[in-house]
mmCIF file of C-alpha atoms in Angstrom:
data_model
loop_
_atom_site.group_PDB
_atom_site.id
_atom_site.type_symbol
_atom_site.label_atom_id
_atom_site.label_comp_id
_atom_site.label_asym_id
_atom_site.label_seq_id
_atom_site.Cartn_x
_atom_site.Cartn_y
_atom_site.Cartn_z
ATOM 1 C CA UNK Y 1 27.227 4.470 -0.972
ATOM 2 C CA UNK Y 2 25.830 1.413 -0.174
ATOM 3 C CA UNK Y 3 23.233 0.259 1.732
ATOM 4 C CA UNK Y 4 22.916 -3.008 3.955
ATOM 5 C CA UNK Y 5 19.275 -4.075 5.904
ATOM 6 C CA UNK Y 6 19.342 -6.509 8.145
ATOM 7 C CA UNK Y 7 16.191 -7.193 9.287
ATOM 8 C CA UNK Y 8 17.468 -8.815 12.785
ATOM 9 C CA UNK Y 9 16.014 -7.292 16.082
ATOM 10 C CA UNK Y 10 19.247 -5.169 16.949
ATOM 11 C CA UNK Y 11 19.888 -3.324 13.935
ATOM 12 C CA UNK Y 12 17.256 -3.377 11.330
ATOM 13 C CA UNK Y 13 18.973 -1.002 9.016
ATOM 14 C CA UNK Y 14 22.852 -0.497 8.133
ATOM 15 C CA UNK Y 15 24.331 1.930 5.692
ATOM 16 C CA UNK Y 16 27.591 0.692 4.254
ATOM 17 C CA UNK Y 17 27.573 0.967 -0.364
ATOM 18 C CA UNK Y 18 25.869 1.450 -3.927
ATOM 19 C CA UNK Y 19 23.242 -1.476 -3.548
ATOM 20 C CA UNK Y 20 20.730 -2.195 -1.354
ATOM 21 C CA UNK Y 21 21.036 -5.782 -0.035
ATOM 22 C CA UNK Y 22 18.666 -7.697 2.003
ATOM 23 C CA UNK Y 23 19.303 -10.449 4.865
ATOM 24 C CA UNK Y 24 17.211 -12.923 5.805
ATOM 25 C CA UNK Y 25 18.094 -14.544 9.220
ATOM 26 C CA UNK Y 26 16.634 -17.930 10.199
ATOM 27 C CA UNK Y 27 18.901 -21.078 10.424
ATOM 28 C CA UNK Y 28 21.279 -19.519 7.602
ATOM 29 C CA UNK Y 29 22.542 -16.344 6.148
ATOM 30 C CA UNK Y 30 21.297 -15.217 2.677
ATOM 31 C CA UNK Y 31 22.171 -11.377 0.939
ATOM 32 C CA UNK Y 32 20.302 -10.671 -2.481
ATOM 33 C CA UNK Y 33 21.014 -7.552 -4.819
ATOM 34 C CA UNK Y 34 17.365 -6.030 -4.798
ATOM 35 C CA UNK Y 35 18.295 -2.391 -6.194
ATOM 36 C CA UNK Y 36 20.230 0.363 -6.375
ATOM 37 C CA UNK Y 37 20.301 3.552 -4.088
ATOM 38 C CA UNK Y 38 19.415 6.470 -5.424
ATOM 39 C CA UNK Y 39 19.981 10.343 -4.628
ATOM 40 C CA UNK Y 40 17.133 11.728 -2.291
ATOM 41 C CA UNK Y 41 15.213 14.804 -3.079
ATOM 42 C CA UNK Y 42 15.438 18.060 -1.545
ATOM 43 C CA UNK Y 43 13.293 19.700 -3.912
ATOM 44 C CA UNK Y 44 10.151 18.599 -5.746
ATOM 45 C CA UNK Y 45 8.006 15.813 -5.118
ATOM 46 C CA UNK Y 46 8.706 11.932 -5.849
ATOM 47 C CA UNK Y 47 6.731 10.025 -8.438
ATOM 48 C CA UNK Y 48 3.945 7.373 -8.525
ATOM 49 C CA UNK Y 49 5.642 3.949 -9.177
ATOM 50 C CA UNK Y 50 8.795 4.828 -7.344
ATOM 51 C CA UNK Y 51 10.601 2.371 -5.101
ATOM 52 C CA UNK Y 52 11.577 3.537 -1.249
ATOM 53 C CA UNK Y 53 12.914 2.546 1.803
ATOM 54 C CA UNK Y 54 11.381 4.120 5.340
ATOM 55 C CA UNK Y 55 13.982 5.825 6.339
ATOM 56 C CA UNK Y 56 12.597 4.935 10.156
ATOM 57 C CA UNK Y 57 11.646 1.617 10.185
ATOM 58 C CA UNK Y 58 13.534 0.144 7.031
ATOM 59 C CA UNK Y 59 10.685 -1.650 5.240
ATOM 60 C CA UNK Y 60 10.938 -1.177 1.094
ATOM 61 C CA UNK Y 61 7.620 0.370 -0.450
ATOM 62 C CA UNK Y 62 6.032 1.622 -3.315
ATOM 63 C CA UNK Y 63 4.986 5.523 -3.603
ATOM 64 C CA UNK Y 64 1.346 5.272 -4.997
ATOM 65 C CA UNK Y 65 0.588 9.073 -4.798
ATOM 66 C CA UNK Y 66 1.220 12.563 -2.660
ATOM 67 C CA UNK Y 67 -0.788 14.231 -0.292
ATOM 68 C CA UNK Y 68 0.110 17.590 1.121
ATOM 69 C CA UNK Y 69 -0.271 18.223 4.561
ATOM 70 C CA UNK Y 70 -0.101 21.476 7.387
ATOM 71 C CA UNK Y 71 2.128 20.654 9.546
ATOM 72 C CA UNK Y 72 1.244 21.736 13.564
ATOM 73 C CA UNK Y 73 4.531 21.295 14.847
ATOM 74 C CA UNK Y 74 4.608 22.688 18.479
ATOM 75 C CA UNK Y 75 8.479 22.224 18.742
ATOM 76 C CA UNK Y 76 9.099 24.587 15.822
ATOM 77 C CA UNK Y 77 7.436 27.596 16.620
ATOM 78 C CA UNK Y 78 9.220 30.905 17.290
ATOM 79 C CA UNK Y 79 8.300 34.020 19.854
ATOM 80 C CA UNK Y 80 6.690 36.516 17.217
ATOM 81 C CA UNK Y 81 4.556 32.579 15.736
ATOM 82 C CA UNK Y 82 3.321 31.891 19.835
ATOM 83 C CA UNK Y 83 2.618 35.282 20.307
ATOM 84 C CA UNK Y 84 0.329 35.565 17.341
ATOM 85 C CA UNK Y 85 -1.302 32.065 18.283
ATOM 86 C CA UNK Y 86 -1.774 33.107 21.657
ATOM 87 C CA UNK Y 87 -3.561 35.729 20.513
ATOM 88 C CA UNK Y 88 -5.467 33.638 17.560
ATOM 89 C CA UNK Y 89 -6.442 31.416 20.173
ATOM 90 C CA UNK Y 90 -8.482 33.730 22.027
ATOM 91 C CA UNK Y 91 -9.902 34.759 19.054
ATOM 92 C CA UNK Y 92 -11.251 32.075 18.038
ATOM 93 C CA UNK Y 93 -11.187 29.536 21.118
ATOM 94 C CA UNK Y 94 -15.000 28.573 21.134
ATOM 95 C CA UNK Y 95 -14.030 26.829 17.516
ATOM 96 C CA UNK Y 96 -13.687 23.330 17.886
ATOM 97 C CA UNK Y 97 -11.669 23.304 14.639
ATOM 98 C CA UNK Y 98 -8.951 25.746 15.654
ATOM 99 C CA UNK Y 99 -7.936 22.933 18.204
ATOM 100 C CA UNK Y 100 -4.447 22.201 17.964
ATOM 101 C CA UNK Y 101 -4.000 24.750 15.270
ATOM 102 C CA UNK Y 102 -2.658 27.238 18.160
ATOM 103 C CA UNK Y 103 1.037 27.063 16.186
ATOM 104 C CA UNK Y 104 1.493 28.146 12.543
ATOM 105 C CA UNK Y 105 1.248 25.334 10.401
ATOM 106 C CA UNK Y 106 4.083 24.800 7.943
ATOM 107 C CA UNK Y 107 2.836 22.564 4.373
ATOM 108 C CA UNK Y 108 4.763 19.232 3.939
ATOM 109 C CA UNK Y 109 4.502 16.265 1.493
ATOM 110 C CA UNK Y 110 3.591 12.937 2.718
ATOM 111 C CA UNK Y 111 3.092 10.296 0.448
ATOM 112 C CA UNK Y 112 0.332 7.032 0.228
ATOM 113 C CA UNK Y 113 2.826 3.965 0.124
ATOM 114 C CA UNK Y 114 2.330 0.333 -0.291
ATOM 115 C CA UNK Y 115 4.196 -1.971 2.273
ATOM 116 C CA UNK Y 116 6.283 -4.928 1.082
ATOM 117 C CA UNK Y 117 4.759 -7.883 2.404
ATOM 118 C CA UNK Y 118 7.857 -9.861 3.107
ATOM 119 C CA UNK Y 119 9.133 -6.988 5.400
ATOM 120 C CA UNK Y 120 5.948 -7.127 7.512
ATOM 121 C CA UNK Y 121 7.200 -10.097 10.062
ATOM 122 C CA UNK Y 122 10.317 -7.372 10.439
ATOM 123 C CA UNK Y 123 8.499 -4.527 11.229
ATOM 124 C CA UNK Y 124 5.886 -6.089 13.107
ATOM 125 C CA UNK Y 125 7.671 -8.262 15.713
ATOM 126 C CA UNK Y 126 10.753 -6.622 17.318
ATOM 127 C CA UNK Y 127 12.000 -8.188 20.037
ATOM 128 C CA UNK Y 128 14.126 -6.382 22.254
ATOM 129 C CA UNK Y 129 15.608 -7.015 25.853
ATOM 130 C CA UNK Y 130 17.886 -4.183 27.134
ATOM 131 C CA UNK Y 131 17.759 -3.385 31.181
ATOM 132 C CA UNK Y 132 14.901 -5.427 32.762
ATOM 133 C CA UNK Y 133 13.463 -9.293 30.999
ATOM 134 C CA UNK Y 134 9.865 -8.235 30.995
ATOM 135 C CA UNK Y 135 10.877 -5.046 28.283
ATOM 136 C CA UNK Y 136 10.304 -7.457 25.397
ATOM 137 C CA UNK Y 137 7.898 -5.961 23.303
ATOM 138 C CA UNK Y 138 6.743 -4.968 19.427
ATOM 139 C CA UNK Y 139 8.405 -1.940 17.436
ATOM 140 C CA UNK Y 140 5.558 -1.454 14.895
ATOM 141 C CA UNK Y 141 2.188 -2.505 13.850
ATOM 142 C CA UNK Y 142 2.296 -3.648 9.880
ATOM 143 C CA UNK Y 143 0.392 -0.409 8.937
ATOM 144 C CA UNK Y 144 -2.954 -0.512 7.429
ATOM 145 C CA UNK Y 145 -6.267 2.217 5.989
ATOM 146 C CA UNK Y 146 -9.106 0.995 7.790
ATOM 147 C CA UNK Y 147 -12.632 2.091 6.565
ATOM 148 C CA UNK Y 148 -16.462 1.983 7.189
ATOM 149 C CA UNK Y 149 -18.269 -0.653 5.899
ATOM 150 C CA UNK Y 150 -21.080 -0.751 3.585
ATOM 151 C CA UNK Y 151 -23.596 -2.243 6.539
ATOM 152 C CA UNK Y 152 -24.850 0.205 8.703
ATOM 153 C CA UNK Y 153 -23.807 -0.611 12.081
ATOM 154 C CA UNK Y 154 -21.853 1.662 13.324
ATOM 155 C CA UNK Y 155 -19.058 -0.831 14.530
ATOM 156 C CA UNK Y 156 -18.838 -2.208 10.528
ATOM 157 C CA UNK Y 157 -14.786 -1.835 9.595
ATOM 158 C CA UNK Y 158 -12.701 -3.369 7.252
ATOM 159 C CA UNK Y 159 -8.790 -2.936 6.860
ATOM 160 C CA UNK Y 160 -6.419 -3.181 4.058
ATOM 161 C CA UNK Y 161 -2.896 -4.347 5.595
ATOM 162 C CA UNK Y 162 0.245 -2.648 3.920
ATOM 163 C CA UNK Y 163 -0.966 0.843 3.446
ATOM 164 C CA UNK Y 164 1.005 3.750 5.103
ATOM 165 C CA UNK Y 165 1.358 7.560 5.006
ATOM 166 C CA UNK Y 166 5.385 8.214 4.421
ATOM 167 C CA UNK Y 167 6.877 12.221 5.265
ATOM 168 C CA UNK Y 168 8.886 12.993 2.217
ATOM 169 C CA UNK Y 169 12.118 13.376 4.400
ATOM 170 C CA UNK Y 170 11.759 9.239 5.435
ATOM 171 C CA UNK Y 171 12.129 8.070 2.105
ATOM 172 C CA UNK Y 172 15.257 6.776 0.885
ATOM 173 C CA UNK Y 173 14.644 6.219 -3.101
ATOM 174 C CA UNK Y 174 16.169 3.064 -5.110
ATOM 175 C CA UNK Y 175 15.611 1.923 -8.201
ATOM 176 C CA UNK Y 176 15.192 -2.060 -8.940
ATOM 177 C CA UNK Y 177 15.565 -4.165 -12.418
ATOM 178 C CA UNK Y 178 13.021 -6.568 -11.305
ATOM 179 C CA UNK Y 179 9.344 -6.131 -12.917
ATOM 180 C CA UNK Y 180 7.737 -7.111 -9.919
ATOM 181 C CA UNK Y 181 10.109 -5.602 -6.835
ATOM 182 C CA UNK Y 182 7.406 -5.181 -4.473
ATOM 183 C CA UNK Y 183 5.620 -8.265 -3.116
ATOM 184 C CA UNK Y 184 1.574 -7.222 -2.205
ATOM 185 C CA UNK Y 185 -1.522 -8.386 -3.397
ATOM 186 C CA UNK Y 186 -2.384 -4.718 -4.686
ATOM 187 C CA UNK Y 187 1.320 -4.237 -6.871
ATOM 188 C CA UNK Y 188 -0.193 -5.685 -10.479
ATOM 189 C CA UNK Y 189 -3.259 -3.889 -9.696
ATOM 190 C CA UNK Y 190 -2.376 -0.419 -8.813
ATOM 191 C CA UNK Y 191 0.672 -0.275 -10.749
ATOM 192 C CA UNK Y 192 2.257 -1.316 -14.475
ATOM 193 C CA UNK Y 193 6.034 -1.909 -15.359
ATOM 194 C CA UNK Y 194 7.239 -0.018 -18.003
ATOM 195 C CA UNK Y 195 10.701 0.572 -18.859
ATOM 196 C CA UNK Y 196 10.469 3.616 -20.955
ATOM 197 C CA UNK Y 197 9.388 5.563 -18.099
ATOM 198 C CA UNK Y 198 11.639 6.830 -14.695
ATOM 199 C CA UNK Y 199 10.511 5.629 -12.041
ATOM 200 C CA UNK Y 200 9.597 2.628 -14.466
ATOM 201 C CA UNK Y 201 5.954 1.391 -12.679
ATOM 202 C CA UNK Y 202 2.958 3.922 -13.977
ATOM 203 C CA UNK Y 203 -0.201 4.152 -12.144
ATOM 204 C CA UNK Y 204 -3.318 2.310 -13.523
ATOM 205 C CA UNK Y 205 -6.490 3.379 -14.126
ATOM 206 C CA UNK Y 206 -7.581 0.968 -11.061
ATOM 207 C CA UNK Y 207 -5.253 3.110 -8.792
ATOM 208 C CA UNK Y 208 -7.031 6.600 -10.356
ATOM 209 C CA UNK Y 209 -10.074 5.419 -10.007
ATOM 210 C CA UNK Y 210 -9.758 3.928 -6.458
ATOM 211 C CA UNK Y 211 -8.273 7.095 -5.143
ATOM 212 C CA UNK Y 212 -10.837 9.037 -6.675
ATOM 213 C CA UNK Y 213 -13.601 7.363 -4.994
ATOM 214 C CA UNK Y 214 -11.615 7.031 -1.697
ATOM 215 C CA UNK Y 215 -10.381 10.439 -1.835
ATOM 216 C CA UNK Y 216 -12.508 11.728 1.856
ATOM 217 C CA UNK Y 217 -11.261 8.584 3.479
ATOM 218 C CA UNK Y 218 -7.823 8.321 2.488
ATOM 219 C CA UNK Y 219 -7.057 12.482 2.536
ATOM 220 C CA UNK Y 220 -4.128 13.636 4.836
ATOM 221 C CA UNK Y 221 -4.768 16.895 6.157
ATOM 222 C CA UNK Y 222 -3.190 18.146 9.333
ATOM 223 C CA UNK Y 223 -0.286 16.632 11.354
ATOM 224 C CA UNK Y 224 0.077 17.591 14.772
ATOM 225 C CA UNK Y 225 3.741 17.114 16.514
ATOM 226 C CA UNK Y 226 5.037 17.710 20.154
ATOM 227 C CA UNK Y 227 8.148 16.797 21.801
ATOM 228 C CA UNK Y 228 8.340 16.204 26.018
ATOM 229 C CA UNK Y 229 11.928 15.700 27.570
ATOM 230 C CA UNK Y 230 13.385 14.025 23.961
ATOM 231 C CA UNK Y 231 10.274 12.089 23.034
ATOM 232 C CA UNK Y 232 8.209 13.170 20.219
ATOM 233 C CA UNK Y 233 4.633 12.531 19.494
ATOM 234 C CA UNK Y 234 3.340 13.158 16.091
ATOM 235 C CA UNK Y 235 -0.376 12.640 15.596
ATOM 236 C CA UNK Y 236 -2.660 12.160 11.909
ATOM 237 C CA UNK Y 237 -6.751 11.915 12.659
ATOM 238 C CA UNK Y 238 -8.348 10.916 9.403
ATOM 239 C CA UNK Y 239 -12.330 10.971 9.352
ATOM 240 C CA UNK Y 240 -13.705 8.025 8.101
ATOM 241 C CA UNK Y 241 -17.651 8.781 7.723
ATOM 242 C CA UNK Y 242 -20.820 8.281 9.596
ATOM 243 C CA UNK Y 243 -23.514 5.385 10.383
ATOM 244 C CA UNK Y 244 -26.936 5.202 11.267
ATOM 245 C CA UNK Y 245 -27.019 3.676 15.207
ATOM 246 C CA UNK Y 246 -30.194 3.313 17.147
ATOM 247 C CA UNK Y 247 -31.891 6.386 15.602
ATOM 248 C CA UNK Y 248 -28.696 8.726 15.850
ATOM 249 C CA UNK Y 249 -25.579 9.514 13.694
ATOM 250 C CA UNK Y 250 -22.024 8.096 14.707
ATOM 251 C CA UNK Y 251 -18.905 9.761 13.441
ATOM 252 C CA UNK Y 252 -16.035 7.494 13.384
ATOM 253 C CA UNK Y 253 -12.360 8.749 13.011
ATOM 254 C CA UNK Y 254 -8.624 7.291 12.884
ATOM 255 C CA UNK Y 255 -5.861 8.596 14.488
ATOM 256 C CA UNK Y 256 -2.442 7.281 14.067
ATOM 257 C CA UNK Y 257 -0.077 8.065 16.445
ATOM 258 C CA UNK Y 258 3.782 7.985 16.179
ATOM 259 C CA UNK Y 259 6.586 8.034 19.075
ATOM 260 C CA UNK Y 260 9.986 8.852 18.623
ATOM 261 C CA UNK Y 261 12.854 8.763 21.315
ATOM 262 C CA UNK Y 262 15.289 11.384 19.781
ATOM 263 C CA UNK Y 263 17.581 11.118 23.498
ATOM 264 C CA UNK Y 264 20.319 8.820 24.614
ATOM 265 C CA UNK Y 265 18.314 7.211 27.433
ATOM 266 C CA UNK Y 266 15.674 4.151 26.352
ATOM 267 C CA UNK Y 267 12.421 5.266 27.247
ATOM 268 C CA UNK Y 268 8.822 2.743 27.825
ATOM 269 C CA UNK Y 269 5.566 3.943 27.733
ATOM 270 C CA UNK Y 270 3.741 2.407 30.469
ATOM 271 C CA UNK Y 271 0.531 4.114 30.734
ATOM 272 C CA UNK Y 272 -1.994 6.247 28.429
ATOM 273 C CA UNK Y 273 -4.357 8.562 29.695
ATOM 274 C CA UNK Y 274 -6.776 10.453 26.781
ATOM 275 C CA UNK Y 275 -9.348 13.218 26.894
ATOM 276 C CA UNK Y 276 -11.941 12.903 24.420
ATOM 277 C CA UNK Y 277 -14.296 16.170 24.064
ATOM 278 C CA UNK Y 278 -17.512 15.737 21.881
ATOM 279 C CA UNK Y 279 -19.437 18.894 20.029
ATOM 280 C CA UNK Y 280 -22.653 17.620 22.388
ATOM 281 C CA UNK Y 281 -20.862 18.212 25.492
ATOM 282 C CA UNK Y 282 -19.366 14.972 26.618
ATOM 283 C CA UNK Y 283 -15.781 14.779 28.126
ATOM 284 C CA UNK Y 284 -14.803 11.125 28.426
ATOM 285 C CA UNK Y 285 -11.255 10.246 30.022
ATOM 286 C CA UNK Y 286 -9.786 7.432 29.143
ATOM 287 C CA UNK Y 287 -6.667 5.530 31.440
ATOM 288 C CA UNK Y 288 -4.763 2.221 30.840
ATOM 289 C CA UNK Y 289 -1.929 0.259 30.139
ATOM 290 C CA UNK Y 290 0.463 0.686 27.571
ATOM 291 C CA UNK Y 291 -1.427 0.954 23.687
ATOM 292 C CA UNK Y 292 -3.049 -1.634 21.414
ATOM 293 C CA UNK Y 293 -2.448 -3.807 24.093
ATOM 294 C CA UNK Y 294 1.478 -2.942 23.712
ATOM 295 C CA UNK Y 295 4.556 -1.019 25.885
ATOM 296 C CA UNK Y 296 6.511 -0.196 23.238
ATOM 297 C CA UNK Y 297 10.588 0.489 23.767
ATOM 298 C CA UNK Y 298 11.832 3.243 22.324
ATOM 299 C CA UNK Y 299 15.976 2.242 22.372
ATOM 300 C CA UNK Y 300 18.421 2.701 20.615
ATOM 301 C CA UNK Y 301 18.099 0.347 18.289
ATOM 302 C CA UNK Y 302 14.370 0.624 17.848
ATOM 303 C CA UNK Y 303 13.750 4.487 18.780
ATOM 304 C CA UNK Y 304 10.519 4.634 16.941
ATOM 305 C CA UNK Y 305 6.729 3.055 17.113
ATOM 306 C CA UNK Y 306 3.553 3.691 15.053
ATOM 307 C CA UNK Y 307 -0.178 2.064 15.800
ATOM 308 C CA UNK Y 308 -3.152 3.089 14.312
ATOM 309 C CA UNK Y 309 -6.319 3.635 16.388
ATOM 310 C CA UNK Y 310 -10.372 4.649 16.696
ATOM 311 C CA UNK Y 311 -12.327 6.553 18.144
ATOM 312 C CA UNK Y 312 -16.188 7.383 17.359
ATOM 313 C CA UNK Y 313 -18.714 10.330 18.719
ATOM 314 C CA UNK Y 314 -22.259 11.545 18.727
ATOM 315 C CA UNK Y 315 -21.461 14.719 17.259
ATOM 316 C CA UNK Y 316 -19.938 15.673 14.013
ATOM 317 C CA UNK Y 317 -17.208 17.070 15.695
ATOM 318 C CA UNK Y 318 -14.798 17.194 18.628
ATOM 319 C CA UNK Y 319 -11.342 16.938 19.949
ATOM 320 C CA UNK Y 320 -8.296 14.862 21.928
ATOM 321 C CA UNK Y 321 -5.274 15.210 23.641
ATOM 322 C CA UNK Y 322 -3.533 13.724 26.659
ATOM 323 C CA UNK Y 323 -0.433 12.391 27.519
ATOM 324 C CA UNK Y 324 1.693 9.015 27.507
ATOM 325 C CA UNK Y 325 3.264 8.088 30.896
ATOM 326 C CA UNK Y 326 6.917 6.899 30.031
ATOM 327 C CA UNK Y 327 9.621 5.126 31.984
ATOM 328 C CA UNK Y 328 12.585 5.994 31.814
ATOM 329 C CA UNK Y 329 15.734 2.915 31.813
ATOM 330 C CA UNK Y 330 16.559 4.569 35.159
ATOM 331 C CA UNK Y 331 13.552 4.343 36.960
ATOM 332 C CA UNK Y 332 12.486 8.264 36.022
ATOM 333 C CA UNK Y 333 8.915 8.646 35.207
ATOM 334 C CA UNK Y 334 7.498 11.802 33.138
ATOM 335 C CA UNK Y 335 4.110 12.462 31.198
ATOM 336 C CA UNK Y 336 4.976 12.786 27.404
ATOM 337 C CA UNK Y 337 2.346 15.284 26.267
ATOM 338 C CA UNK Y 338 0.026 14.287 23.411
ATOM 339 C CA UNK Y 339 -0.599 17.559 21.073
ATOM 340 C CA UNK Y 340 -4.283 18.322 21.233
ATOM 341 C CA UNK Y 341 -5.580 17.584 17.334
ATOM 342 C CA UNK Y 342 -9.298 18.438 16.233
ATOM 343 C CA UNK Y 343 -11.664 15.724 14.810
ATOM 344 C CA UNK Y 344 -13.827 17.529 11.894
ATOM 345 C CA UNK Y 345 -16.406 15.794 9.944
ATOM 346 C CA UNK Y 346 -17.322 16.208 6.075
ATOM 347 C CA UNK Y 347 -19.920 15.940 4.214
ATOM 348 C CA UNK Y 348 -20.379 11.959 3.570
ATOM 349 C CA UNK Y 349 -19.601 11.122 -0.660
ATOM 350 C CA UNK Y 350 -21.093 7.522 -0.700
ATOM 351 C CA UNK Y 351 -19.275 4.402 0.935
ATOM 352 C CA UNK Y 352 -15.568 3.640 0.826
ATOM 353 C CA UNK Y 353 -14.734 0.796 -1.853
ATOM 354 C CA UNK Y 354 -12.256 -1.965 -1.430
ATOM 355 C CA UNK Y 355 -9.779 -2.168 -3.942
ATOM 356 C CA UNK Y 356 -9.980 -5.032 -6.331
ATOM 357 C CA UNK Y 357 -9.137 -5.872 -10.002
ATOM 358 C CA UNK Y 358 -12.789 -4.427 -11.182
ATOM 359 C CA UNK Y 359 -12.587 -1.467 -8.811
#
C-alpha cells in the first residue's frame, strides 16, 4: 500500500502504495521518497524514536514517549455504565473532581509527539471555500505545550511550537533511511540515530531528563469526549501550576479542545458560550465569536480542528463545560455540547524548564 500527501487545501492526505511521498505545491510540482509505510499496531504500545503520520491531519512526527490516559467518552457508555453513574453521581456530586467523570472511563494510550516543522504552513493555514465566500478559514493551530514562567506574575507563559498529544489509533507508522527525517529544532536534542536499533532514533538523556522535570506539566490524564448531531468534541485540561498575584494564589490550566464532523453535511462553528465554576464560588459565563479568534469548517475535506486554550482561577480547583453554536451548510443551527471536564490542581514540584542542549 502506498501512501500519497498532498499537502494542498482540498485533500491533504491520499492513500494510494508502499511509500510515503510528499508534494510540495507552489509554482511547480515536486514528489520525494521520504519513507516507507509500515503495519499499525493493534496491540502494544509504539516506541520512542518512531516515525508517524496523524492519521487526522496528515503532518509526519516523531513519538517522544507514552502517556496513558482514562478515557470519559459520553458516546460510549451502555444502560447498566449510565445507570451506575447516575447513581455515582449522586454519590458523590458535591466533589468537584468527579465532574465529568459521570461515564466509566475506559484507559487509552496517547503519545507526546514532535511536529515536523515543514508541515506546519500545511496544517496551520487551510483555506477552504465550499457554500458561502466568507467560509474561508484555518483547519488547525501548529500545536504547541505552553507553560508558566519562572517570573511570578501570574500572566508569565512561554510556548514551545511543535509539541502535540497523538491517540494511539491516529498514528500511521513509517520508517525513513534518512538520519535526520524530522525537521525541528528539538530532533538532535531529544533524540539519537542509531541503526542497530528498530525504530532506529533512541531517546537521550536530554529527553529523560526533560520529561522528568516536566513530568506535572506535560502529564495526560483524563480525556473527556461528546458527540451532538455528528459533531464530536473531545476535551484534554492539563494543569500548569500556580503564581503569586497581588497577595493571592492563581491556578492556571490548558485545555485543548478538538472538533470532529463525523456527518455528511459541512458544519461552522459560529459562536462559543463557556461556564467556568471556581472552588470559591464564582460562576463566570463566557459568550463570543467563533475560537482563538477563528470559525473553523468542519467539511469534508477538512472535518477536523484542534486549538489550544487558558483559563486561570482563584481556587485550586473548579470546572467547565458549555457548548459550541454550529451552522449547519443549510442554514440549520444546533448547540454542540461541550462535555463538562474538572480542573484539579497538584501539589507545585518547582518551575517548568525549557528544553535546551544543557537541559
Amino acid at each position: 500500500m502506498e501512501i500519497l500527501i498532498r499537502f494542498v487545501p482540498t485533500n491533504p492526505l491520499k492513500l494510494a502504495a508502499s511509500r510515503i511521498i510528499f508534494t510540495h505545491v507552489a509554482h511547480y510540482t515536486r514528489l520525494a521518497e521520504v519513507g516507507k509505510l509500515e503495519v499499525p499496531k493493534t496491540t502494544g504500545k509504539y516506541e520512542t524514536g518512531q516515525l508517524i503520520l496523524h492519521k487526522v491531519f496528515g503532518y509526519r512526527g516523531v513519538i517522544l514517549f507514552p502517556w496513558l490516559a482514562r478515557v470519559y467518552d459520553r458516546d460510549a457508555t451502555n444502560k447498566k455504565e449510565t445507570m451506575e453513574s447516575a447513581e455515582s453521581a449522586d454519590a458523590n456530586r458535591d466533589s468537584l473532581s468527579n465532574v465529568g467523570k459521570e461515564v466509566k472511563g475506559r484507559t487509552h494510550t496517547f503519545y507526546q509527539v514532535l511536529i515536523d516543522t515543514r508541515d506546519a504552513p500545511y496544517i496551520t493555514v487551510q483555506t477552504h471555500i465550499d457554500m458561502r465566500p466568507e467560509w474561508k478559514k484555518k483547519r488547525a493551530q501548529t500545536e504547541a505545550v505552553t507553560f508558566l514562567g519562572n517570573q511570578e506574575s501570574s500572566r508569565s507563559l512561554y510556548a514551545i511550537p511543535g509539541l502535540d498529544y497523538v491517540a494511539h489509533d491516529d498514528i500511521i507508522p513509517y520508517a525513513s533511511v534518512e538520519r535526520v527525517p524530522l525537521q525541528h529544532e528539538l530532533f538532535d536534542k531529544f533524540l539519537m540515530h542509531n541503526p542497530d536499533k528498530d525504530p532506529p532514533f533512541i531517546p537521550q538523556e536530554t529527553l529523560r531528563a526533560w520529561q522528568k522535570k516536566n513530568h506535572p506539566w506535560l502529564e495526560l490524564s483524563d480525556v473527556h469526549r461528546e458527540t451532538t448531531e455528528g459533531v464530536r468534541v473531545t476535551v484534554i485540561p492539563f494543569y500548569m501550576g500556580s503564581r503569586e498575584s497581588q497577595n493571592s494564589a492563581v491556578y492556571w490550566w490548558r485545555y485543548c479542545i478538538r472538533l470532529e464532523n463525523m456527518g455528511s453535511q459541512a458544519v461552522q462553528l459560529r459562536e462559543r458560550h463557556w461556564r467556568i465554576f471556581s472552588l470559591s464560588g464564582t460562576l463566570e459565563t463566557v459568550r463570543g465569536r467563533g475560537v482563538v479568534g477563528q470559525e473553523p469548517l468542519l467539511a469534508r475535506h477538512s472535518p477536523a480542528f484542534q486549538y489550544s486554550s487558558h483559563v486561570s482561577l482563584q481556587a485550586p480547583s473548579g470546572h467547565m463545560w458549555g457548548t459550541f453554536r454550529m451552522e449547519r451548510e443549510d442554514g440549520y443551527t444546533f448547540d454542540c455540547r461541550i462535555p463538562p471536564f474538572s480542573l484539579e490542581s497538584k501539589p507545585d514540584e518547582g518551575t517548568p524548564v525549557a528544553p535546551t542542549a544543557a537541559a
